[in-house]
XYZ file of C-alpha atoms in Angstrom:
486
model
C -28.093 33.927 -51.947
C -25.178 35.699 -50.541
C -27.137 36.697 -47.479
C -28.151 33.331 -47.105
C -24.911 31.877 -46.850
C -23.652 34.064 -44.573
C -26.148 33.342 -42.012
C -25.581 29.618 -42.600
C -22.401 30.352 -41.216
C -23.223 32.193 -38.111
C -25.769 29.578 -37.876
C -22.842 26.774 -38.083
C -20.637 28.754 -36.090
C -23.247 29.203 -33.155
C -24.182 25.378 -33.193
C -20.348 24.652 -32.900
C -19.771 27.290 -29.935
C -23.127 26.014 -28.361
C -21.541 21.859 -29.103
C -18.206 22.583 -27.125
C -19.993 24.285 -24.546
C -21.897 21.054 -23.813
C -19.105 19.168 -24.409
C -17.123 21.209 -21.471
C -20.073 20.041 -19.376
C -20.796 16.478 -20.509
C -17.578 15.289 -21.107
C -16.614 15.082 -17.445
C -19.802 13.476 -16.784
C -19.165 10.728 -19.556
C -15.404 10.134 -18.469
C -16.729 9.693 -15.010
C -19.315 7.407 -15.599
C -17.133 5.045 -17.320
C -14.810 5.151 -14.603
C -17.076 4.316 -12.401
C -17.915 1.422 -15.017
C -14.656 -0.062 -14.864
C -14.201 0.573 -11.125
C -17.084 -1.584 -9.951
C -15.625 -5.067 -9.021
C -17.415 -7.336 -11.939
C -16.291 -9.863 -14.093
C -17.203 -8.414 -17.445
C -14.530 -5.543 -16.328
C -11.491 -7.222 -18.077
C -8.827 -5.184 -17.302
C -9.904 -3.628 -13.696
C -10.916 -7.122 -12.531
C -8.294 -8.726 -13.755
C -5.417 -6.179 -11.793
C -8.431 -6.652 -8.492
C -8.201 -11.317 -8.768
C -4.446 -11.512 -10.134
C -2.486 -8.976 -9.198
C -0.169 -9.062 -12.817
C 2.337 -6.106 -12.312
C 5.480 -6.953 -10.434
C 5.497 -7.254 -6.901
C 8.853 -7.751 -4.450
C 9.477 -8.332 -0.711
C 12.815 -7.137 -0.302
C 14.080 -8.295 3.268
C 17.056 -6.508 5.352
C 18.086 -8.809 8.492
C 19.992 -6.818 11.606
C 23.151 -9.150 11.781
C 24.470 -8.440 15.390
C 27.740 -8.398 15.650
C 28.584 -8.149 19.438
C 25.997 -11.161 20.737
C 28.431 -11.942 23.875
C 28.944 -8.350 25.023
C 25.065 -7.707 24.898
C 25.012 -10.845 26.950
C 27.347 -9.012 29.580
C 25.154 -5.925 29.310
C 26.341 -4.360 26.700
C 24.766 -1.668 24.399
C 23.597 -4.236 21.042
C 25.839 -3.051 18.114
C 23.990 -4.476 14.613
C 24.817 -4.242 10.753
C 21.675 -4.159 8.095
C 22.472 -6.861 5.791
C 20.486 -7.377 2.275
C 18.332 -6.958 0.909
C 17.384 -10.755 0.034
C 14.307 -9.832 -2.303
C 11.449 -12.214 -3.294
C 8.918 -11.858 -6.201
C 5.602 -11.806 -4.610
C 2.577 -13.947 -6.135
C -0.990 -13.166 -5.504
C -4.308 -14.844 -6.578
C -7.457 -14.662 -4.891
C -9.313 -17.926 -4.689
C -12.831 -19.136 -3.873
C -14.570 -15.762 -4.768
C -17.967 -15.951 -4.473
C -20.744 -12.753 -5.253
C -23.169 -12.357 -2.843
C -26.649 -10.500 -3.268
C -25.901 -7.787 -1.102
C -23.358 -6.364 -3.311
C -20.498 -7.515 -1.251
C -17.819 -10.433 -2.386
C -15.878 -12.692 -0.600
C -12.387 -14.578 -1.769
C -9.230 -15.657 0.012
C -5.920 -14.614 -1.343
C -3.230 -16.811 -1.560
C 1.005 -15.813 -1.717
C 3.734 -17.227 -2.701
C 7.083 -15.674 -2.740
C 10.130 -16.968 -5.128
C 13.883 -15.339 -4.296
C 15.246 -13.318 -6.517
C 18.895 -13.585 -6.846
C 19.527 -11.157 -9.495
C 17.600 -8.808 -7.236
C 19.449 -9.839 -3.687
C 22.405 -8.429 -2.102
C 23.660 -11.702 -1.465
C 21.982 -15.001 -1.273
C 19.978 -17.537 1.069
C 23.137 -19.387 1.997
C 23.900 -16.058 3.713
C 24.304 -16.555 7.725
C 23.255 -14.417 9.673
C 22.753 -13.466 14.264
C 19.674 -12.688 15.231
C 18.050 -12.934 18.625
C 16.502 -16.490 19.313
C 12.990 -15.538 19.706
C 12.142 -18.793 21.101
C 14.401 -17.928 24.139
C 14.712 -14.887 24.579
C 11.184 -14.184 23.669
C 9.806 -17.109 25.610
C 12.027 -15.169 28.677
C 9.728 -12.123 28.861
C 6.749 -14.018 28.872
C 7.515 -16.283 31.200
C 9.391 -13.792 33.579
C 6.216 -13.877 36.299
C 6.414 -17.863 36.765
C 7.047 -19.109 39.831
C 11.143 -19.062 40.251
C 11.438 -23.126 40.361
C 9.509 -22.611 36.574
C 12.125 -20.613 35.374
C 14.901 -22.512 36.455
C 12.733 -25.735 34.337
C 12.766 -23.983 31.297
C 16.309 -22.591 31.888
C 17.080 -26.489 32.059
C 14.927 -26.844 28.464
C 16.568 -24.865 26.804
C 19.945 -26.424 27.780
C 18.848 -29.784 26.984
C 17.796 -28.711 23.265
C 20.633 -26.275 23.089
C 18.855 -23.477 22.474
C 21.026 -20.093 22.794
C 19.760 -16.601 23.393
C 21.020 -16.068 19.727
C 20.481 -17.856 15.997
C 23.082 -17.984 14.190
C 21.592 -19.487 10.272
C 20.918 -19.271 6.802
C 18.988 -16.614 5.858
C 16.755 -19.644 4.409
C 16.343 -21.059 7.328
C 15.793 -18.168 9.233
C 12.775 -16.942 6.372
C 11.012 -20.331 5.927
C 11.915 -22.016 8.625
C 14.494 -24.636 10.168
C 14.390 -27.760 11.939
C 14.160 -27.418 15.665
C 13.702 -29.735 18.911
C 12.791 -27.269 21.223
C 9.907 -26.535 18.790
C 8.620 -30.626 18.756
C 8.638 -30.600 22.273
C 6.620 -27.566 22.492
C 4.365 -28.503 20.031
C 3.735 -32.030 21.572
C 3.391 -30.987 25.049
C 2.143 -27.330 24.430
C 0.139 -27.293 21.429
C -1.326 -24.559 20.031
C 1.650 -22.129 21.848
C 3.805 -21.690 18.295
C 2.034 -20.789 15.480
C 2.837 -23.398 13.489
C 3.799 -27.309 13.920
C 6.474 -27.604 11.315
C 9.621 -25.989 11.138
C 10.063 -22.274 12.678
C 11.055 -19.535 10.571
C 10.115 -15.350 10.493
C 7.917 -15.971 7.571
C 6.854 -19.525 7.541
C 3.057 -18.319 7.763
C 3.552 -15.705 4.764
C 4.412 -18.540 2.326
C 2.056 -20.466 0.781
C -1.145 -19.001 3.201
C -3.989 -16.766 2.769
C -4.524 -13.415 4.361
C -8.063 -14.576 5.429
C -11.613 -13.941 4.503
C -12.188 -11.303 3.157
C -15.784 -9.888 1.912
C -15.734 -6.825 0.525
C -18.289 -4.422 -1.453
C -17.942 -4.389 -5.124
C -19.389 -0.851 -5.344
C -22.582 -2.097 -7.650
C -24.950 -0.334 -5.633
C -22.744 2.317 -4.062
C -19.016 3.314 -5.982
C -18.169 5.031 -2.656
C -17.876 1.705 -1.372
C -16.482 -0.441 -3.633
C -13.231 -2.117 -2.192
C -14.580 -1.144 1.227
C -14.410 -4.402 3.652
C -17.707 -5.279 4.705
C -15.719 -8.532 6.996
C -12.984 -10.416 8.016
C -13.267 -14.105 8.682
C -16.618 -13.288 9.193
C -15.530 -10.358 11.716
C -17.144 -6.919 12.006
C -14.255 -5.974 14.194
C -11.569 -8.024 15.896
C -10.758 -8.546 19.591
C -7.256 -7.754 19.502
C -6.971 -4.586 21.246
C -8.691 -2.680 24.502
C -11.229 -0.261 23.135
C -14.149 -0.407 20.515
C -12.712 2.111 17.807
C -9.561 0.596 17.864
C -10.935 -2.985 17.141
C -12.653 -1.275 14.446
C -11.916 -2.731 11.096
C -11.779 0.332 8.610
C -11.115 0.644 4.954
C -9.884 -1.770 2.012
C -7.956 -4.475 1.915
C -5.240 -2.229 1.090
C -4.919 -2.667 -2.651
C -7.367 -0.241 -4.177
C -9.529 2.291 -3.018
C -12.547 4.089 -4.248
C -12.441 6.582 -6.715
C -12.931 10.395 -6.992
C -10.577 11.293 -4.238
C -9.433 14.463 -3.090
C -6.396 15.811 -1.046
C -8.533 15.378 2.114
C -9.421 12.181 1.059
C -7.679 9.026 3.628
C -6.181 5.747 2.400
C -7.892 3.666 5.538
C -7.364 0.151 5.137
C -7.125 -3.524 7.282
C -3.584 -5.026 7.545
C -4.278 -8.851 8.684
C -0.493 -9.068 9.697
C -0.529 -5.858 11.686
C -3.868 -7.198 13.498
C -5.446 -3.970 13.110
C -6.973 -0.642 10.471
C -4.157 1.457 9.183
C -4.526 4.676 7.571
C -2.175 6.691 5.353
C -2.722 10.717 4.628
C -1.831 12.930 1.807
C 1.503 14.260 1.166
C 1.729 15.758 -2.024
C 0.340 15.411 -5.674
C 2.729 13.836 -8.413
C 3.413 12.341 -11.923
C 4.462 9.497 -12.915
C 4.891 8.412 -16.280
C 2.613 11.521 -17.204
C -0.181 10.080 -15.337
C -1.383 12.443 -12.135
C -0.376 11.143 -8.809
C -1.465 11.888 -4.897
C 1.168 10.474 -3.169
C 0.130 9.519 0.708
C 2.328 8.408 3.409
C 1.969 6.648 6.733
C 1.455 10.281 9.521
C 3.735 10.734 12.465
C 0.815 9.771 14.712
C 0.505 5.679 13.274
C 2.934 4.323 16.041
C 2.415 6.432 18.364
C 2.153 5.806 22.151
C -1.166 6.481 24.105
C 0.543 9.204 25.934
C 1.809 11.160 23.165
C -1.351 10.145 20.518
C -4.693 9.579 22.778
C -6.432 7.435 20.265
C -3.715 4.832 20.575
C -3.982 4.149 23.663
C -6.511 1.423 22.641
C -3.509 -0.315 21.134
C -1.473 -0.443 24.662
C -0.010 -2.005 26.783
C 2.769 0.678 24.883
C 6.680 2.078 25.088
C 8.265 4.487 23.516
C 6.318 6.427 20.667
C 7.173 4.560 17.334
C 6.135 1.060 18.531
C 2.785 -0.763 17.707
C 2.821 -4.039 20.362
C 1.464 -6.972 18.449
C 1.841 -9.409 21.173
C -1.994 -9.600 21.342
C -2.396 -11.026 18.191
C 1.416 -13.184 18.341
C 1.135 -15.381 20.560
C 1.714 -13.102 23.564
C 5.770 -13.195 22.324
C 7.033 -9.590 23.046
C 6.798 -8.639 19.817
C 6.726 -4.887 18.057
C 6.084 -3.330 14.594
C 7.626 -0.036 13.602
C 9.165 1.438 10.782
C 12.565 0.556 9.623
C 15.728 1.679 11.559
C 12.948 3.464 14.408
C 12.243 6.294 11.780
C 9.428 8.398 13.287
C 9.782 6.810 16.774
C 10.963 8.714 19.742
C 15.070 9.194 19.769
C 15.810 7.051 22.697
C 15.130 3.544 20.856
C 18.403 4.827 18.267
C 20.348 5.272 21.426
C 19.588 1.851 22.666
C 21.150 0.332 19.412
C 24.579 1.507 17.216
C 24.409 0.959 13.637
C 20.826 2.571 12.596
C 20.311 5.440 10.472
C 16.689 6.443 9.894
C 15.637 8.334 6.325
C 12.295 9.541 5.132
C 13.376 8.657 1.282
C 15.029 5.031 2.577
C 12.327 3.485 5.800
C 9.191 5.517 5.190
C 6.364 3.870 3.441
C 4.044 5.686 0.565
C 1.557 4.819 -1.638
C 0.968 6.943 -4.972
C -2.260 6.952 -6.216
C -4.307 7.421 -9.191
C -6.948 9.784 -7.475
C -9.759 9.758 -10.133
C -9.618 5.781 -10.456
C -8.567 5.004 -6.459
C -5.643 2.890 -8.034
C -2.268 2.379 -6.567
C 0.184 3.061 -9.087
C 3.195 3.121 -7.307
C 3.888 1.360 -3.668
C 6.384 1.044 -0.896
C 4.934 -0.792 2.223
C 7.932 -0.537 4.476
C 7.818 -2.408 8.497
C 10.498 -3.678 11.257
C 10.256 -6.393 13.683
C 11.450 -5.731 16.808
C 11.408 -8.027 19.772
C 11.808 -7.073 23.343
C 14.335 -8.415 25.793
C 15.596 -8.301 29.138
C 17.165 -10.681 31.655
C 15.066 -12.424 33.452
C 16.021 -13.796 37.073
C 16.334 -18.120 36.499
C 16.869 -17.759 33.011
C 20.619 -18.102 32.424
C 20.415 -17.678 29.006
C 19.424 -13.971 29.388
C 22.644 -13.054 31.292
C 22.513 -9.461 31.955
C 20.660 -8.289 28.685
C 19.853 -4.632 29.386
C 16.533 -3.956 28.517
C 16.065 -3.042 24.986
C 14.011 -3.493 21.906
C 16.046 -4.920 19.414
C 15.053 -4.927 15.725
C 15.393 -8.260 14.481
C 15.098 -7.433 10.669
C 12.792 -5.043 8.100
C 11.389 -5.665 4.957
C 9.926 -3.779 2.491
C 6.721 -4.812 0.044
C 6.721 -2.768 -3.092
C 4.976 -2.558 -6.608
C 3.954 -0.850 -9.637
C 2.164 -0.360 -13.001
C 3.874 -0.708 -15.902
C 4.181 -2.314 -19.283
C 0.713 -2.590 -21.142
C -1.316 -1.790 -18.266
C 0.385 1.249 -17.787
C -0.486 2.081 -21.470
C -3.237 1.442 -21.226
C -3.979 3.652 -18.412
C -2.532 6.373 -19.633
C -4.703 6.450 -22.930
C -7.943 5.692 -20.853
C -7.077 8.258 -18.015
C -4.594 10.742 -19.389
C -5.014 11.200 -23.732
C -8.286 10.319 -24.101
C -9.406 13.264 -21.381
C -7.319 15.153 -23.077
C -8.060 14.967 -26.646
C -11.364 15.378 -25.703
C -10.449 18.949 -23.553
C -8.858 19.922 -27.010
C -11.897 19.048 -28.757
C -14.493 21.019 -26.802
C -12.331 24.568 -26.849
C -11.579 23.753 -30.237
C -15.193 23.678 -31.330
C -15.481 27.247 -28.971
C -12.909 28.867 -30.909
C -13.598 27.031 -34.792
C -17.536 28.476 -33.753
C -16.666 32.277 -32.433
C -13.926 32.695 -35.572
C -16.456 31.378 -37.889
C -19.532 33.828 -35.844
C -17.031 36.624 -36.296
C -15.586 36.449 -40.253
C -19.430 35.634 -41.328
C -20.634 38.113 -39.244
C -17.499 40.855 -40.740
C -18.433 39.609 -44.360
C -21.930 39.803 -44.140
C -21.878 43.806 -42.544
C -19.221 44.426 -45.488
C -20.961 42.644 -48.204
C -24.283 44.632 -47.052
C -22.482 47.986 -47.520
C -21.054 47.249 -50.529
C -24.395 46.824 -51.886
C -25.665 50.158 -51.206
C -22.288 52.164 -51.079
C -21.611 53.993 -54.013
C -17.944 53.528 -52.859
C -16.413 51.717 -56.236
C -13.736 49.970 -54.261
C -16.445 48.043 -52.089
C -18.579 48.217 -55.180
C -15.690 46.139 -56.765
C -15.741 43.852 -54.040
C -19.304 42.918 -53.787
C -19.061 42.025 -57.894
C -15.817 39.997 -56.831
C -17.745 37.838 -54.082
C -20.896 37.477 -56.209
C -19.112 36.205 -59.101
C -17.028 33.461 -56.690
C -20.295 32.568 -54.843
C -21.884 31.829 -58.769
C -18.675 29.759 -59.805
């Protein structure tokens, strides 16, 4: 009887060794698969599809304007002297619309924003006034600066007659969403299609109230590797934007998730409609945030760089000075550039063509953290500058004798993160559960060995206490048997 139970033990003890053993094998397997589950862009995925169609954690476009402060010396040829001023923040809103499934695994939708100011948020308000550069002149200078001389001196006259200066002074309102302008009727009614829109002109009249474009990407039914991956862009394989095949190339996501199982060589690659091209962010460093595990990645060195300095870019050129992406392709043809805030990571010489900026990593460089295992931004700081070039131009008055410069205009940064119940929610899906079940499996391993080990002790001593004459272990053995029979 004795014998028997003892053996029951190192029986129960080996089947609870051999269970967390399997369970230190299978349990990654089973977390996977569920993430991969609740990864796949489906409808019956409550929570993952609803963060993928709604976007419901807070999102903010904070927006810092470059006031100038010395418009009439920069006329005379001055260097530009400007002071940041902000930020004025908006709460960003973000639905996509008309999503449709398609066969091939792939799904299409438009996404639609809206932005609402903040003013408990905003360093000041909308009423603000602010100098910028007129982009309608001074931009419409550059680009027009190889006309015949007799043109020059017409649109000189233009501008005069719808007093257009070579700087805005307005609202910040005005100057976001837009502002009444005759210049811009005329231009519309006798040159249409040259402004992109036919209402009033404003930095960000085409971020309000628009769509980002088609987009069709793959939900990752067939493939997970995939899933978020675009498959097209208004019905694009690549765009046209840009001088060479890989950098028309549209890579990546739609830059709002990723796919899962990533690694610290893993890229964030992904298609930025207002950039008019694929971006693509690289590992930093891992992280935690709110005890969930982190990579963060940041924009490298190498994104804005010239085609002299970074071959690969030269696709992207006509170029300056490292630091500047030239989006006039895809603007318009206005002399417009994108860089990051305050010319951080751009060669040295922009900062001396402009007093009053002061580049940081931890203030104007852009990150995203991410959830590695899940390919889900937790944490994000999309941070650009728009810069516009100017010069005098010969017949153009209202250039004066503008040295040549690029002149950031303003910067703004788009930010986000998880928190309240989704946050929770995460963290018990992708950070206790995992756990507890880690605990669980060694637990087993050590419950089983102790219990292999004290049956295995009891049953040698019980054995020799049977056939020792020893009356101490004699004593024993009558001890056990007579608790066993009770």
């Amino acid at each position: 009887m004795v014998h028997r139970v003892a053996v029951g033990f190192i029986v129960a003890g080996v089947l609870a060794v051999t269970f967390g053993i399997v369970m230190i094998f299978v349990g990654p397997i089973i977390i996977d698969d569920q993430i991969v589950k609740n990864t796949v862009i489906d409808p019956s995925n409550d929570l993952s599809y609803t963060m993928w169609k709604d976007l419901p954690v807070p999102f903010f476009m904070s927006v810092y304007f470059f006031n100038v402060l010395n418009p009439q010396e920069i006329l005379n040829g001055e260097k530009p002297m400007v002071e940041q001023r902000g930020p004025y923040v908006y709460r960003k809103q973000a639905r996509k619309q008309n999503i449709t499934f398609h066969d091939n695994g792939t799904v299409s939708y438009l996404e639609y924003r809206r932005y609402f100011f903040e003013p408990s948020m905003s360093v000041g308000s909308e009423e603000d006034v602010v100098t910028i550069p007129n982009m309608l002149v001074l931009g419409a200078s550059v680009m027009m600066e190889n006309l015949p001389f007799a043109v020059r001196l017409l649109i000189s006259s233009t501008f005069k007659t719808f007093k257009e200066g070579p700087f805005l002074t307005k609202k910040v309102g005005e100057l976001m969403w837009g502002y009444d302008s005759g210049l811009v009727e005329f231009l519309n009614k006798y040159l249409p299609g040259m402004l992109p829109s036919s209402g009033k002109f404003g930095l960000f009249t085409e971020f309000n109230n628009s769509n980002t474009g088609l987009f069709t990407i793959h939900t990752g039914k067939d493939d997970i590797r995939k899933v978020h991956q675009v498959d097209s862009w208004n019905g694009l394989k690549e765009v046209s934007y840009w001088k060479t095949p890989q950098a028309n190339m549209i890579n990546g996501t739609a830059g709002q998730m990723w796919p899962p199982f990533m690694t610290k060589e893993t890229t964030l690659p992904f298609y930025s409609p207002d950039a008019c091209r694929s971006l693509e962010l690289v590992y930093e460093r891992p992280g935690v945030m709110e005890g969930i595990p982190l990579y963060r990645y940041v924009a490298p060195k190498t994104m804005f760089a010239n085609g002299s300095t970074y071959a690969p870019n030269e696709g992207f050129c006509p170029c300056r000075q490292s630091g500047l992406l030239n989006v006039s392709t895809c603007r318009y043809n206005s002399p417009v550039f994108i860089s990051h805030p305050h010319f951080f990571n751009a060669d040295p010489v922009l900062l001396d063509f402009v007093q009053g900026l002061n580049p940081t990593e931890e203030q104007h460089g852009l990150f995203i953290d991410i959830h590695p295992e899940t390919g889900v931004p937790l944490n994000v700081s999309i941070r650009l500058q728009l810069n516009l070039y100017m010069k005098r131009v010969s017949g153009i008055t209202e250039t004066g004798k503008i040295s040549e410069v690029v002149m950031p205009m303003l910067w703004f940064e788009e930010r986000g993160y998880i928190d309240g119940p989704i946050l929770s929610t995460f963290y018990t899906s992708l950070v206790v559960l995992p756990t507890v079940m880690e605990v669980l499996q060694y637990s087993f391993i050590a419950l089983g060995l102790a219990t292999i080990v004290v049956a295995v002790v009891v049953y040698l001593a019980l054995t020799t206490a049977s056939t020792s004459r020893d009356p101490s272990l004699s004593l024993y053995w009558t001890l056990f048997k007579s608790a066993i029979h009770k």
